[in-house]
mmCIF file of C-alpha atoms and ligand atoms in Angstrom:
data_model
loop_
_atom_site.group_PDB
_atom_site.id
_atom_site.type_symbol
_atom_site.label_atom_id
_atom_site.label_comp_id
_atom_site.label_asym_id
_atom_site.label_seq_id
_atom_site.Cartn_x
_atom_site.Cartn_y
_atom_site.Cartn_z
ATOM 1 C CA UNK A 198 95.059 91.095 192.644
ATOM 2 C CA UNK A 199 92.910 94.070 193.564
ATOM 3 C CA UNK A 200 91.912 96.410 190.772
ATOM 4 C CA UNK A 201 90.964 100.080 190.937
ATOM 5 C CA UNK A 202 87.277 99.284 191.460
ATOM 6 C CA UNK A 203 88.214 97.431 194.682
ATOM 7 C CA UNK A 204 89.660 100.634 196.147
ATOM 8 C CA UNK A 205 86.246 102.088 196.878
ATOM 9 C CA UNK A 206 85.232 105.722 196.518
ATOM 10 C CA UNK A 207 88.294 107.691 195.434
ATOM 11 C CA UNK A 208 86.698 111.153 195.548
ATOM 12 C CA UNK A 209 89.025 113.493 197.391
ATOM 13 C CA UNK A 210 91.606 110.749 197.915
ATOM 14 C CA UNK A 211 95.242 111.199 196.990
ATOM 15 C CA UNK A 212 96.160 108.373 194.631
ATOM 16 C CA UNK A 213 99.796 107.717 193.824
ATOM 17 C CA UNK A 214 99.948 105.985 190.441
ATOM 18 C CA UNK A 215 103.209 104.408 189.216
ATOM 19 C CA UNK A 216 103.307 104.799 185.451
ATOM 20 C CA UNK A 217 106.073 103.928 183.006
ATOM 21 C CA UNK A 218 106.710 107.215 181.197
ATOM 22 C CA UNK A 219 110.235 106.231 180.139
ATOM 23 C CA UNK A 220 110.033 107.517 176.564
ATOM 24 C CA UNK A 221 112.836 108.101 174.059
ATOM 25 C CA UNK A 222 113.828 111.767 173.958
ATOM 26 C CA UNK A 223 115.829 113.801 171.488
ATOM 27 C CA UNK A 224 116.785 116.732 173.704
ATOM 28 C CA UNK A 225 113.370 117.660 175.096
ATOM 29 C CA UNK A 226 111.428 116.252 172.133
ATOM 30 C CA UNK A 227 109.633 112.953 172.695
ATOM 31 C CA UNK A 228 110.356 110.753 169.671
ATOM 32 C CA UNK A 229 107.793 108.069 170.588
ATOM 33 C CA UNK A 230 105.004 108.904 173.039
ATOM 34 C CA UNK A 231 103.573 105.367 173.096
ATOM 35 C CA UNK A 232 104.143 104.896 176.808
ATOM 36 C CA UNK A 233 102.530 108.249 177.625
ATOM 37 C CA UNK A 234 99.465 107.321 175.583
ATOM 38 C CA UNK A 235 99.333 103.871 177.176
ATOM 39 C CA UNK A 236 99.326 105.499 180.625
ATOM 40 C CA UNK A 237 96.446 107.866 179.861
ATOM 41 C CA UNK A 238 93.408 105.614 180.502
ATOM 42 C CA UNK A 239 94.306 104.823 184.120
ATOM 43 C CA UNK A 240 95.275 108.420 184.941
ATOM 44 C CA UNK A 241 92.020 109.714 183.436
ATOM 45 C CA UNK A 242 89.992 107.003 185.173
ATOM 46 C CA UNK A 243 91.400 108.111 188.539
ATOM 47 C CA UNK A 244 90.911 111.823 187.810
ATOM 48 C CA UNK A 245 87.341 111.174 186.631
ATOM 49 C CA UNK A 246 86.703 109.348 189.902
ATOM 50 C CA UNK A 247 87.512 112.605 191.694
ATOM 51 C CA UNK A 248 90.911 111.579 193.004
ATOM 52 C CA UNK A 249 93.897 113.893 193.299
ATOM 53 C CA UNK A 250 96.257 111.990 191.052
ATOM 54 C CA UNK A 251 99.983 111.935 191.792
ATOM 55 C CA UNK A 252 101.930 110.341 188.940
ATOM 56 C CA UNK A 253 105.283 108.842 189.878
ATOM 57 C CA UNK A 254 107.589 107.670 187.084
ATOM 58 C CA UNK A 255 111.203 107.456 185.944
ATOM 59 C CA UNK A 256 113.053 108.555 182.835
ATOM 60 C CA UNK A 257 116.337 106.947 181.852
ATOM 61 C CA UNK A 258 118.908 105.936 184.414
ATOM 62 C CA UNK A 259 120.111 109.013 186.311
ATOM 63 C CA UNK A 260 122.447 108.266 189.180
ATOM 64 C CA UNK A 261 120.207 108.886 192.175
ATOM 65 C CA UNK A 262 120.437 112.669 191.943
ATOM 66 C CA UNK A 263 118.821 115.401 189.837
ATOM 67 C CA UNK A 264 120.068 115.563 186.252
ATOM 68 C CA UNK A 265 118.272 118.021 183.976
ATOM 69 C CA UNK A 266 118.549 115.870 180.882
ATOM 70 C CA UNK A 267 116.378 113.230 182.550
ATOM 71 C CA UNK A 268 113.654 115.621 183.708
ATOM 72 C CA UNK A 269 110.074 114.400 183.260
ATOM 73 C CA UNK A 270 108.893 117.931 182.511
ATOM 74 C CA UNK A 271 108.533 117.394 178.714
ATOM 75 C CA UNK A 272 106.589 114.222 179.466
ATOM 76 C CA UNK A 273 104.247 116.076 181.831
ATOM 77 C CA UNK A 274 103.692 118.656 179.096
ATOM 78 C CA UNK A 275 102.826 115.900 176.613
ATOM 79 C CA UNK A 276 100.426 114.308 179.087
ATOM 80 C CA UNK A 277 98.721 117.666 179.512
ATOM 81 C CA UNK A 278 98.160 117.845 175.745
ATOM 82 C CA UNK A 279 96.621 114.381 175.697
ATOM 83 C CA UNK A 280 94.118 114.636 178.544
ATOM 84 C CA UNK A 281 91.297 116.910 179.718
ATOM 85 C CA UNK A 282 92.187 117.067 183.419
ATOM 86 C CA UNK A 283 94.574 119.789 184.520
ATOM 87 C CA UNK A 284 98.171 118.481 184.586
ATOM 88 C CA UNK A 285 100.768 120.072 186.883
ATOM 89 C CA UNK A 286 104.452 119.246 187.286
ATOM 90 C CA UNK A 287 106.464 119.188 190.524
ATOM 91 C CA UNK A 288 110.167 119.989 190.338
ATOM 92 C CA UNK A 289 110.983 117.297 192.896
ATOM 93 C CA UNK A 290 109.505 113.928 193.868
ATOM 94 C CA UNK A 291 108.979 114.065 197.630
ATOM 95 C CA UNK A 292 110.384 117.534 198.381
ATOM 96 C CA UNK A 293 108.997 120.958 199.087
ATOM 97 C CA UNK A 294 107.635 121.677 195.615
ATOM 98 C CA UNK A 295 105.802 118.337 195.465
ATOM 99 C CA UNK A 296 104.321 118.863 198.934
ATOM 100 C CA UNK A 297 103.238 122.452 198.244
ATOM 101 C CA UNK A 298 101.600 121.534 194.976
ATOM 102 C CA UNK A 299 99.867 118.512 196.466
ATOM 103 C CA UNK A 300 98.390 120.736 199.163
ATOM 104 C CA UNK A 301 96.691 122.912 196.581
ATOM 105 C CA UNK A 302 95.403 120.211 194.196
ATOM 106 C CA UNK A 303 91.692 120.065 193.455
ATOM 107 C CA UNK A 304 89.824 116.805 193.015
ATOM 108 C CA UNK A 305 90.371 115.535 189.471
ATOM 109 C CA UNK A 306 93.735 117.285 189.068
ATOM 110 C CA UNK A 307 96.885 115.460 188.006
ATOM 111 C CA UNK A 308 100.372 116.210 189.352
ATOM 112 C CA UNK A 309 103.384 114.581 187.678
ATOM 113 C CA UNK A 310 106.241 114.276 190.167
ATOM 114 C CA UNK A 311 109.824 114.774 188.958
ATOM 115 C CA UNK A 312 111.840 111.672 187.976
ATOM 116 C CA UNK A 313 111.694 109.255 190.897
ATOM 117 C CA UNK A 314 115.231 108.073 190.083
ATOM 118 C CA UNK A 315 116.579 111.489 191.089
ATOM 119 C CA UNK A 316 116.316 109.964 194.579
ATOM 120 C CA UNK A 317 119.015 107.416 195.481
ATOM 121 C CA UNK A 318 116.542 105.449 197.617
ATOM 122 C CA UNK A 319 114.435 104.470 194.591
ATOM 123 C CA UNK A 320 116.866 101.954 193.112
ATOM 124 C CA UNK A 321 118.967 101.172 196.196
ATOM 125 C CA UNK A 322 119.817 97.495 196.708
ATOM 126 C CA UNK A 323 119.678 98.120 200.458
ATOM 127 C CA UNK A 324 116.162 97.242 201.635
ATOM 128 C CA UNK A 325 116.320 99.740 204.499
ATOM 129 C CA UNK A 326 117.402 102.627 202.258
ATOM 130 C CA UNK A 327 114.736 101.777 199.697
ATOM 131 C CA UNK A 328 112.179 101.358 202.453
ATOM 132 C CA UNK A 329 112.924 104.764 203.888
ATOM 133 C CA UNK A 330 112.310 106.384 200.517
ATOM 134 C CA UNK A 331 109.129 104.330 200.083
ATOM 135 C CA UNK A 332 107.955 105.753 203.427
ATOM 136 C CA UNK A 333 108.425 109.266 202.051
ATOM 137 C CA UNK A 334 106.471 108.410 198.910
ATOM 138 C CA UNK A 335 103.720 106.759 200.940
ATOM 139 C CA UNK A 336 103.311 109.885 203.064
ATOM 140 C CA UNK A 337 102.188 111.788 199.977
ATOM 141 C CA UNK A 338 99.140 109.631 199.288
ATOM 142 C CA UNK A 339 96.221 107.561 200.580
ATOM 143 C CA UNK A 340 96.336 104.715 198.063
ATOM 144 C CA UNK A 341 98.706 103.256 195.457
ATOM 145 C CA UNK A 342 97.959 102.104 191.922
ATOM 146 C CA UNK A 343 100.582 100.089 190.065
ATOM 147 C CA UNK A 344 100.268 100.803 186.347
ATOM 148 C CA UNK A 345 103.863 100.949 185.096
ATOM 149 C CA UNK A 346 104.027 97.565 183.420
ATOM 150 C CA UNK A 347 107.427 98.301 181.830
ATOM 151 C CA UNK A 348 109.008 98.512 185.252
ATOM 152 C CA UNK A 349 107.279 95.699 187.220
ATOM 153 C CA UNK A 350 110.424 93.558 186.871
ATOM 154 C CA UNK A 351 112.324 96.066 189.022
ATOM 155 C CA UNK A 352 112.445 95.741 192.807
ATOM 156 C CA UNK A 353 112.360 99.496 193.369
ATOM 157 C CA UNK A 354 110.720 101.712 195.968
ATOM 158 C CA UNK A 355 107.956 103.151 193.752
ATOM 159 C CA UNK A 356 107.220 99.756 192.214
ATOM 160 C CA UNK A 357 107.649 97.269 195.042
ATOM 161 C CA UNK A 358 108.116 98.682 198.555
ATOM 162 C CA UNK A 359 105.344 101.275 198.259
ATOM 163 C CA UNK A 360 102.771 98.516 197.774
ATOM 164 C CA UNK A 361 103.375 97.260 201.318
ATOM 165 C CA UNK A 362 102.787 100.720 202.774
ATOM 166 C CA UNK A 363 99.479 101.798 201.217
ATOM 167 C CA UNK A 364 96.281 100.079 200.126
ATOM 168 C CA UNK A 365 97.289 98.965 196.623
ATOM 169 C CA UNK A 366 95.743 97.846 193.346
ATOM 170 C CA UNK A 367 96.784 97.245 189.754
ATOM 171 C CA UNK A 368 95.792 99.676 187.035
ATOM 172 C CA UNK A 369 94.177 98.729 183.746
ATOM 173 C CA UNK A 370 97.429 98.752 181.776
ATOM 174 C CA UNK A 371 99.141 96.205 184.001
ATOM 175 C CA UNK A 372 95.940 94.141 184.000
ATOM 176 C CA UNK A 373 95.771 94.152 180.201
ATOM 177 C CA UNK A 374 99.466 93.352 179.755
ATOM 178 C CA UNK A 375 99.354 90.427 182.180
ATOM 179 C CA UNK A 376 96.250 89.039 180.502
ATOM 180 C CA UNK A 377 98.027 88.920 177.137
ATOM 181 C CA UNK A 378 101.189 87.398 178.606
ATOM 182 C CA UNK A 379 99.102 84.713 180.300
ATOM 183 C CA UNK A 380 97.656 83.785 176.908
ATOM 184 C CA UNK A 381 101.227 83.455 175.581
ATOM 185 C CA UNK A 382 102.432 81.278 178.432
ATOM 186 C CA UNK A 383 99.461 79.185 179.519
ATOM 187 C CA UNK A 384 97.811 77.804 176.426
ATOM 188 C CA UNK A 385 98.927 79.515 173.241
ATOM 189 C CA UNK A 386 96.992 78.587 170.125
ATOM 190 C CA UNK A 387 99.296 76.769 167.716
ATOM 191 C CA UNK A 388 101.361 77.182 165.703
ATOM 192 C CA UNK A 389 103.095 79.479 168.201
ATOM 193 C CA UNK A 390 105.962 81.462 166.691
ATOM 194 C CA UNK A 391 108.435 83.598 168.591
ATOM 195 C CA UNK A 392 110.628 86.090 166.755
ATOM 196 C CA UNK A 393 113.668 87.368 168.592
ATOM 197 C CA UNK A 394 116.004 90.092 167.446
ATOM 198 C CA UNK A 395 118.230 92.667 169.021
ATOM 199 C CA UNK A 396 121.938 92.698 169.346
ATOM 200 C CA UNK A 397 122.862 90.278 172.089
ATOM 201 C CA UNK A 398 122.300 86.563 172.656
ATOM 202 C CA UNK A 399 123.243 87.144 176.287
ATOM 203 C CA UNK A 400 120.126 89.330 176.800
ATOM 204 C CA UNK A 401 117.854 86.602 175.512
ATOM 205 C CA UNK A 402 119.263 83.452 177.143
ATOM 206 C CA UNK A 403 116.507 82.985 179.703
ATOM 207 C CA UNK A 404 113.721 83.513 177.250
ATOM 208 C CA UNK A 405 115.194 81.185 174.615
ATOM 209 C CA UNK A 406 115.661 78.512 177.269
ATOM 210 C CA UNK A 407 112.065 78.743 178.347
ATOM 211 C CA UNK A 408 110.581 79.012 174.857
ATOM 212 C CA UNK A 409 112.370 75.906 173.608
ATOM 213 C CA UNK A 410 109.751 74.064 175.671
ATOM 214 C CA UNK A 411 106.791 76.123 174.482
ATOM 215 C CA UNK A 412 107.111 77.527 170.973
ATOM 216 C CA UNK A 413 106.750 75.690 167.656
ATOM 217 C CA UNK A 414 108.966 78.090 165.728
ATOM 218 C CA UNK A 415 111.776 80.263 167.011
ATOM 219 C CA UNK A 416 112.977 82.790 164.434
ATOM 220 C CA UNK A 417 116.232 84.575 165.111
ATOM 221 C CA UNK A 418 117.276 87.897 163.599
ATOM 222 C CA UNK A 419 119.209 90.992 164.646
ATOM 223 C CA UNK A 420 122.784 91.152 165.804
ATOM 224 C CA UNK A 421 122.597 87.886 167.731
ATOM 225 C CA UNK A 422 122.254 85.986 164.443
ATOM 226 C CA UNK A 423 126.012 86.116 163.921
ATOM 227 C CA UNK A 424 126.798 84.254 167.108
ATOM 228 C CA UNK A 425 124.436 81.497 165.922
ATOM 229 C CA UNK A 426 125.933 81.465 162.406
ATOM 230 C CA UNK A 427 129.436 81.269 163.833
ATOM 231 C CA UNK A 428 128.290 78.461 166.138
ATOM 232 C CA UNK A 429 127.288 76.574 163.000
ATOM 233 C CA UNK A 430 130.808 77.008 161.664
ATOM 234 C CA UNK A 431 130.304 79.965 159.320
ATOM 235 C CA UNK A 432 132.545 83.001 159.113
ATOM 236 C CA UNK A 433 130.771 86.252 159.954
ATOM 237 C CA UNK A 434 133.278 88.878 158.847
ATOM 238 C CA UNK A 435 133.195 92.058 160.927
ATOM 239 C CA UNK A 436 129.683 91.342 162.262
ATOM 240 C CA UNK A 437 128.767 91.570 165.919
ATOM 241 C CA UNK A 438 129.863 88.396 167.686
ATOM 242 C CA UNK A 439 129.678 87.178 171.263
ATOM 243 C CA UNK A 440 132.504 84.622 171.426
ATOM 244 C CA UNK A 441 131.602 83.653 174.980
ATOM 245 C CA UNK A 442 128.079 82.649 173.898
ATOM 246 C CA UNK A 443 129.099 80.233 171.121
ATOM 247 C CA UNK A 444 128.722 77.085 173.218
ATOM 248 C CA UNK A 445 125.335 78.252 174.430
ATOM 249 C CA UNK A 446 124.187 78.957 170.881
ATOM 250 C CA UNK A 447 125.361 75.465 169.852
ATOM 251 C CA UNK A 448 123.459 73.987 172.755
ATOM 252 C CA UNK A 449 120.262 75.833 171.750
ATOM 253 C CA UNK A 450 120.567 74.557 168.194
ATOM 254 C CA UNK A 451 120.930 70.982 169.511
ATOM 255 C CA UNK A 452 118.088 71.368 172.033
ATOM 256 C CA UNK A 453 115.747 72.761 169.395
ATOM 257 C CA UNK A 454 116.425 69.751 167.201
ATOM 258 C CA UNK A 455 115.880 67.301 170.064
ATOM 259 C CA UNK A 456 112.621 68.986 171.092
ATOM 260 C CA UNK A 457 111.218 69.352 167.597
ATOM 261 C CA UNK A 458 111.256 73.158 167.725
ATOM 262 C CA UNK A 459 111.979 74.778 164.391
ATOM 263 C CA UNK A 460 114.859 77.181 165.095
ATOM 264 C CA UNK A 461 115.113 79.317 161.992
ATOM 265 C CA UNK A 462 118.152 81.411 161.142
ATOM 266 C CA UNK A 463 118.389 83.771 158.157
ATOM 267 C CA UNK A 464 119.792 82.321 154.943
ATOM 268 C CA UNK A 465 120.830 85.685 153.538
ATOM 269 C CA UNK A 466 122.201 88.825 155.131
ATOM 270 C CA UNK A 467 122.417 92.490 154.119
ATOM 271 C CA UNK A 468 126.005 93.575 154.675
ATOM 272 C CA UNK A 469 128.060 96.754 154.330
ATOM 273 C CA UNK A 470 131.759 97.522 154.758
ATOM 274 C CA UNK A 471 131.010 99.875 157.653
ATOM 275 C CA UNK A 472 128.275 100.683 160.159
ATOM 276 C CA UNK A 473 126.881 103.201 157.675
ATOM 277 C CA UNK A 474 123.924 103.581 155.376
ATOM 278 C CA UNK A 475 126.063 103.105 152.247
ATOM 279 C CA UNK A 476 127.391 100.379 149.912
ATOM 280 C CA UNK A 477 124.984 97.736 151.190
ATOM 281 C CA UNK A 478 124.720 94.371 149.423
ATOM 282 C CA UNK A 479 123.094 91.009 150.067
ATOM 283 C CA UNK A 480 125.122 87.833 150.568
ATOM 284 C CA UNK A 481 124.403 84.240 151.566
ATOM 285 C CA UNK A 482 124.443 83.804 155.351
ATOM 286 C CA UNK A 483 127.173 81.148 155.066
ATOM 287 C CA UNK A 484 129.504 83.363 153.061
ATOM 288 C CA UNK A 485 129.781 86.760 154.692
ATOM 289 C CA UNK A 486 132.977 88.354 153.345
ATOM 290 C CA UNK A 487 135.754 89.046 155.847
ATOM 291 C CA UNK A 488 135.638 92.810 155.219
ATOM 292 C CA UNK A 489 131.855 93.223 155.652
ATOM 293 C CA UNK A 490 129.455 93.329 158.581
ATOM 294 C CA UNK A 491 125.885 92.100 158.691
ATOM 295 C CA UNK A 492 123.275 94.790 159.395
ATOM 296 C CA UNK A 493 119.934 93.179 158.470
ATOM 297 C CA UNK A 494 118.432 89.863 157.489
ATOM 298 C CA UNK A 495 118.209 89.519 153.687
ATOM 299 C CA UNK A 496 115.078 89.505 151.489
ATOM 300 C CA UNK A 497 114.824 85.690 151.196
ATOM 301 C CA UNK A 498 115.008 85.408 154.972
ATOM 302 C CA UNK A 499 112.475 88.209 155.392
ATOM 303 C CA UNK A 500 110.067 86.348 153.117
ATOM 304 C CA UNK A 501 110.638 83.019 154.877
ATOM 305 C CA UNK A 502 110.138 84.590 158.314
ATOM 306 C CA UNK A 503 107.027 86.393 157.090
ATOM 307 C CA UNK A 504 105.483 83.172 155.759
ATOM 308 C CA UNK A 505 105.988 81.344 159.074
ATOM 309 C CA UNK A 506 104.660 84.302 161.055
ATOM 310 C CA UNK A 507 101.582 84.932 158.935
ATOM 311 C CA UNK A 508 100.530 81.264 159.123
ATOM 312 C CA UNK A 509 100.804 81.148 162.925
ATOM 313 C CA UNK A 510 97.936 81.546 165.398
ATOM 314 C CA UNK A 511 100.087 83.104 168.109
ATOM 315 C CA UNK A 512 103.147 85.299 167.577
ATOM 316 C CA UNK A 513 105.392 87.128 170.027
ATOM 317 C CA UNK A 514 108.065 89.421 168.652
ATOM 318 C CA UNK A 515 110.843 91.211 170.525
ATOM 319 C CA UNK A 516 113.779 92.991 168.957
ATOM 320 C CA UNK A 517 114.442 94.446 165.521
ATOM 321 C CA UNK A 518 115.860 92.252 162.726
ATOM 322 C CA UNK A 519 118.443 94.826 161.681
ATOM 323 C CA UNK A 520 119.533 98.423 162.041
ATOM 324 C CA UNK A 521 116.051 99.643 161.074
ATOM 325 C CA UNK A 522 117.004 103.269 161.814
ATOM 326 C CA UNK A 523 118.990 103.258 158.546
ATOM 327 C CA UNK A 524 116.983 102.854 155.358
ATOM 328 C CA UNK A 525 119.296 100.222 153.807
ATOM 329 C CA UNK A 526 118.751 97.930 156.799
ATOM 330 C CA UNK A 527 115.067 98.339 157.658
ATOM 331 C CA UNK A 528 113.528 95.802 155.263
ATOM 332 C CA UNK A 529 113.885 92.768 157.551
ATOM 333 C CA UNK A 530 112.175 94.495 160.463
ATOM 334 C CA UNK A 531 109.494 95.825 158.126
ATOM 335 C CA UNK A 532 108.820 92.339 156.683
ATOM 336 C CA UNK A 533 108.391 90.895 160.175
ATOM 337 C CA UNK A 534 106.147 93.773 161.300
ATOM 338 C CA UNK A 535 104.015 93.473 158.162
ATOM 339 C CA UNK A 536 103.616 89.702 158.683
ATOM 340 C CA UNK A 537 102.500 90.260 162.282
ATOM 341 C CA UNK A 538 99.678 92.481 161.018
ATOM 342 C CA UNK A 539 98.451 89.529 158.931
ATOM 343 C CA UNK A 540 98.253 87.002 161.769
ATOM 344 C CA UNK A 541 94.841 85.405 162.202
ATOM 345 C CA UNK A 542 95.096 85.054 165.963
ATOM 346 C CA UNK A 543 97.126 86.835 168.614
ATOM 347 C CA UNK A 544 100.104 89.000 167.572
ATOM 348 C CA UNK A 545 102.152 90.685 170.277
ATOM 349 C CA UNK A 546 104.925 93.222 169.831
ATOM 350 C CA UNK A 547 107.013 93.174 172.976
ATOM 351 C CA UNK A 548 109.077 96.020 174.204
ATOM 352 C CA UNK A 549 109.869 99.689 174.046
ATOM 353 C CA UNK A 550 112.364 99.314 171.173
ATOM 354 C CA UNK A 551 110.243 97.046 168.994
ATOM 355 C CA UNK A 552 107.214 99.231 169.649
ATOM 356 C CA UNK A 553 109.149 102.336 168.653
ATOM 357 C CA UNK A 554 110.416 100.483 165.555
ATOM 358 C CA UNK A 555 106.960 99.594 164.252
ATOM 359 C CA UNK A 556 105.727 103.147 164.772
ATOM 360 C CA UNK A 557 108.807 104.588 163.085
ATOM 361 C CA UNK A 558 108.164 102.276 160.130
ATOM 362 C CA UNK A 559 104.678 103.743 159.833
ATOM 363 C CA UNK A 560 102.533 100.992 161.344
ATOM 364 C CA UNK A 561 99.589 101.815 163.624
ATOM 365 C CA UNK A 562 99.192 100.364 167.105
ATOM 366 C CA UNK A 563 95.850 98.955 165.958
ATOM 367 C CA UNK A 564 97.602 96.831 163.280
ATOM 368 C CA UNK A 565 98.713 94.471 166.045
ATOM 369 C CA UNK A 566 96.866 92.410 168.630
ATOM 370 C CA UNK A 567 98.858 94.003 171.411
ATOM 371 C CA UNK A 568 101.882 96.256 171.710
ATOM 372 C CA UNK A 569 103.469 95.729 175.080
ATOM 373 C CA UNK A 570 104.900 98.744 176.891
ATOM 374 C CA UNK A 571 107.451 96.516 178.586
ATOM 375 C CA UNK A 572 110.509 95.024 176.888
ATOM 376 C CA UNK A 573 112.475 93.641 179.818
ATOM 377 C CA UNK A 574 109.295 93.041 181.799
ATOM 378 C CA UNK A 575 107.571 90.993 179.082
ATOM 379 C CA UNK A 576 110.725 88.953 178.393
ATOM 380 C CA UNK A 577 111.167 88.178 182.091
ATOM 381 C CA UNK A 578 107.511 87.169 182.307
ATOM 382 C CA UNK A 579 108.011 84.792 179.364
ATOM 383 C CA UNK A 580 111.125 83.425 181.054
ATOM 384 C CA UNK A 581 108.850 82.354 183.882
ATOM 385 C CA UNK A 582 110.562 84.662 186.373
ATOM 386 C CA UNK A 583 108.823 86.236 189.333
ATOM 387 C CA UNK A 584 108.284 89.934 188.699
ATOM 388 C CA UNK A 585 108.626 91.816 192.017
ATOM 389 C CA UNK A 586 106.082 94.522 191.121
ATOM 390 C CA UNK A 587 103.421 91.902 190.359
ATOM 391 C CA UNK A 588 104.424 89.517 193.104
ATOM 392 C CA UNK A 589 103.987 92.133 195.824
ATOM 393 C CA UNK A 590 100.406 92.760 194.650
ATOM 394 C CA UNK A 591 99.426 89.075 194.590
ATOM 395 C CA UNK A 592 97.010 88.307 197.357
ATOM 396 C CA UNK A 593 96.209 91.993 197.797
HETATM 397 C C1 3PG B 1371 112.276 100.242 180.183
HETATM 398 O O1 3PG B 1371 112.463 101.217 179.455
HETATM 399 O O2 3PG B 1371 112.596 99.092 179.854
HETATM 400 C C2 3PG B 1371 111.569 100.441 181.494
HETATM 401 O O3 3PG B 1371 111.069 101.723 181.597
HETATM 402 C C3 3PG B 1371 112.474 100.079 182.626
HETATM 403 O O4 3PG B 1371 113.607 100.898 182.618
HETATM 404 P P1 3PG B 1371 114.978 100.348 183.220
HETATM 405 O O5 3PG B 1371 115.420 99.217 182.340
HETATM 406 O O6 3PG B 1371 115.920 101.511 183.232
HETATM 407 O O7 3PG B 1371 114.677 99.843 184.628
HETATM 408 MG MG1 MG B 1372 94.905 119.368 179.147
#
């Protein structure tokens, strides 16, 4: 894959850079700016090279038309606070405002274009419709840089089709992310432990399948625990349960045993009568009362998970262990995060949600080997899937 240095002299060139600026917002307040900060080095590198930098990105999932609550304007403002170069914001992506502002950019300026998903062509499943929008994007610029790692698993105009229309290269963030994921998939140092959380088994099927052939330990927490516990014949009370995944969970338990992979489930669970930060108690995982629901892994489980993690040489973690946003149910996620900081080897936090969780719990990015900016993208990479946004750049 070509990198930015292969693009030649960028002075005076218009460079369209796809970044992933999809940050969590509370109104117009960014609650975790990790993805903005992760996008800074490439944007600054291009501006310093004298390019006119056009940043294209999405926020949330608007329905192909403008929707003020998904405007990238607060993100552009944040970017402007973080970097030296002048940052401007265009009120559309390929429309009049974008074109007018592009015409008056100076070398080294940065223009953030409004949410690319305000245009129906961006996410269209129809190749011709997507292609037509990619043509409009391509007209704005001379070269394309793909740096939005969190979105490379999407076959969308600003990620995929654009790369066939302009000279294209990967940015440093995508390069760095892929390098780490290669270390996880090609020859991980052992023991290799994978920690999976989050609410649904059905989101993690592909990755569990693939990792049963690669990992030494597979630790399961979060809401999907209850489907596994039920599959083992335990009652789970009012906890989250995916009935239609029970056979699959049973199959994973059997496969893990056959392949010598240690599949570890929590032995204790923090429960409460309601989805509320009140009246929490800890029970054994095989005796969750009928009137309670599980909201975190318990302290014994947290300690057992932590011990396995801290003695591993390679760890990948995706998905919180419990409802870490509520103080009664954050301890499991905290124990896992803390153990990752103690790994003598490579520790990777995968995904927007897990990344936001560790920051909310007060950890620093530098406590970990790598914090991925891509949740879905890193999981799909670990599943061994082809990621369209990377695939299209191969051989370039
Ligand atoms: C993410 O937040 O996972 C990425 O930005 C991709 O967003 P999407 O899942 O809406 O395509
Ligand atoms: Mg500034």
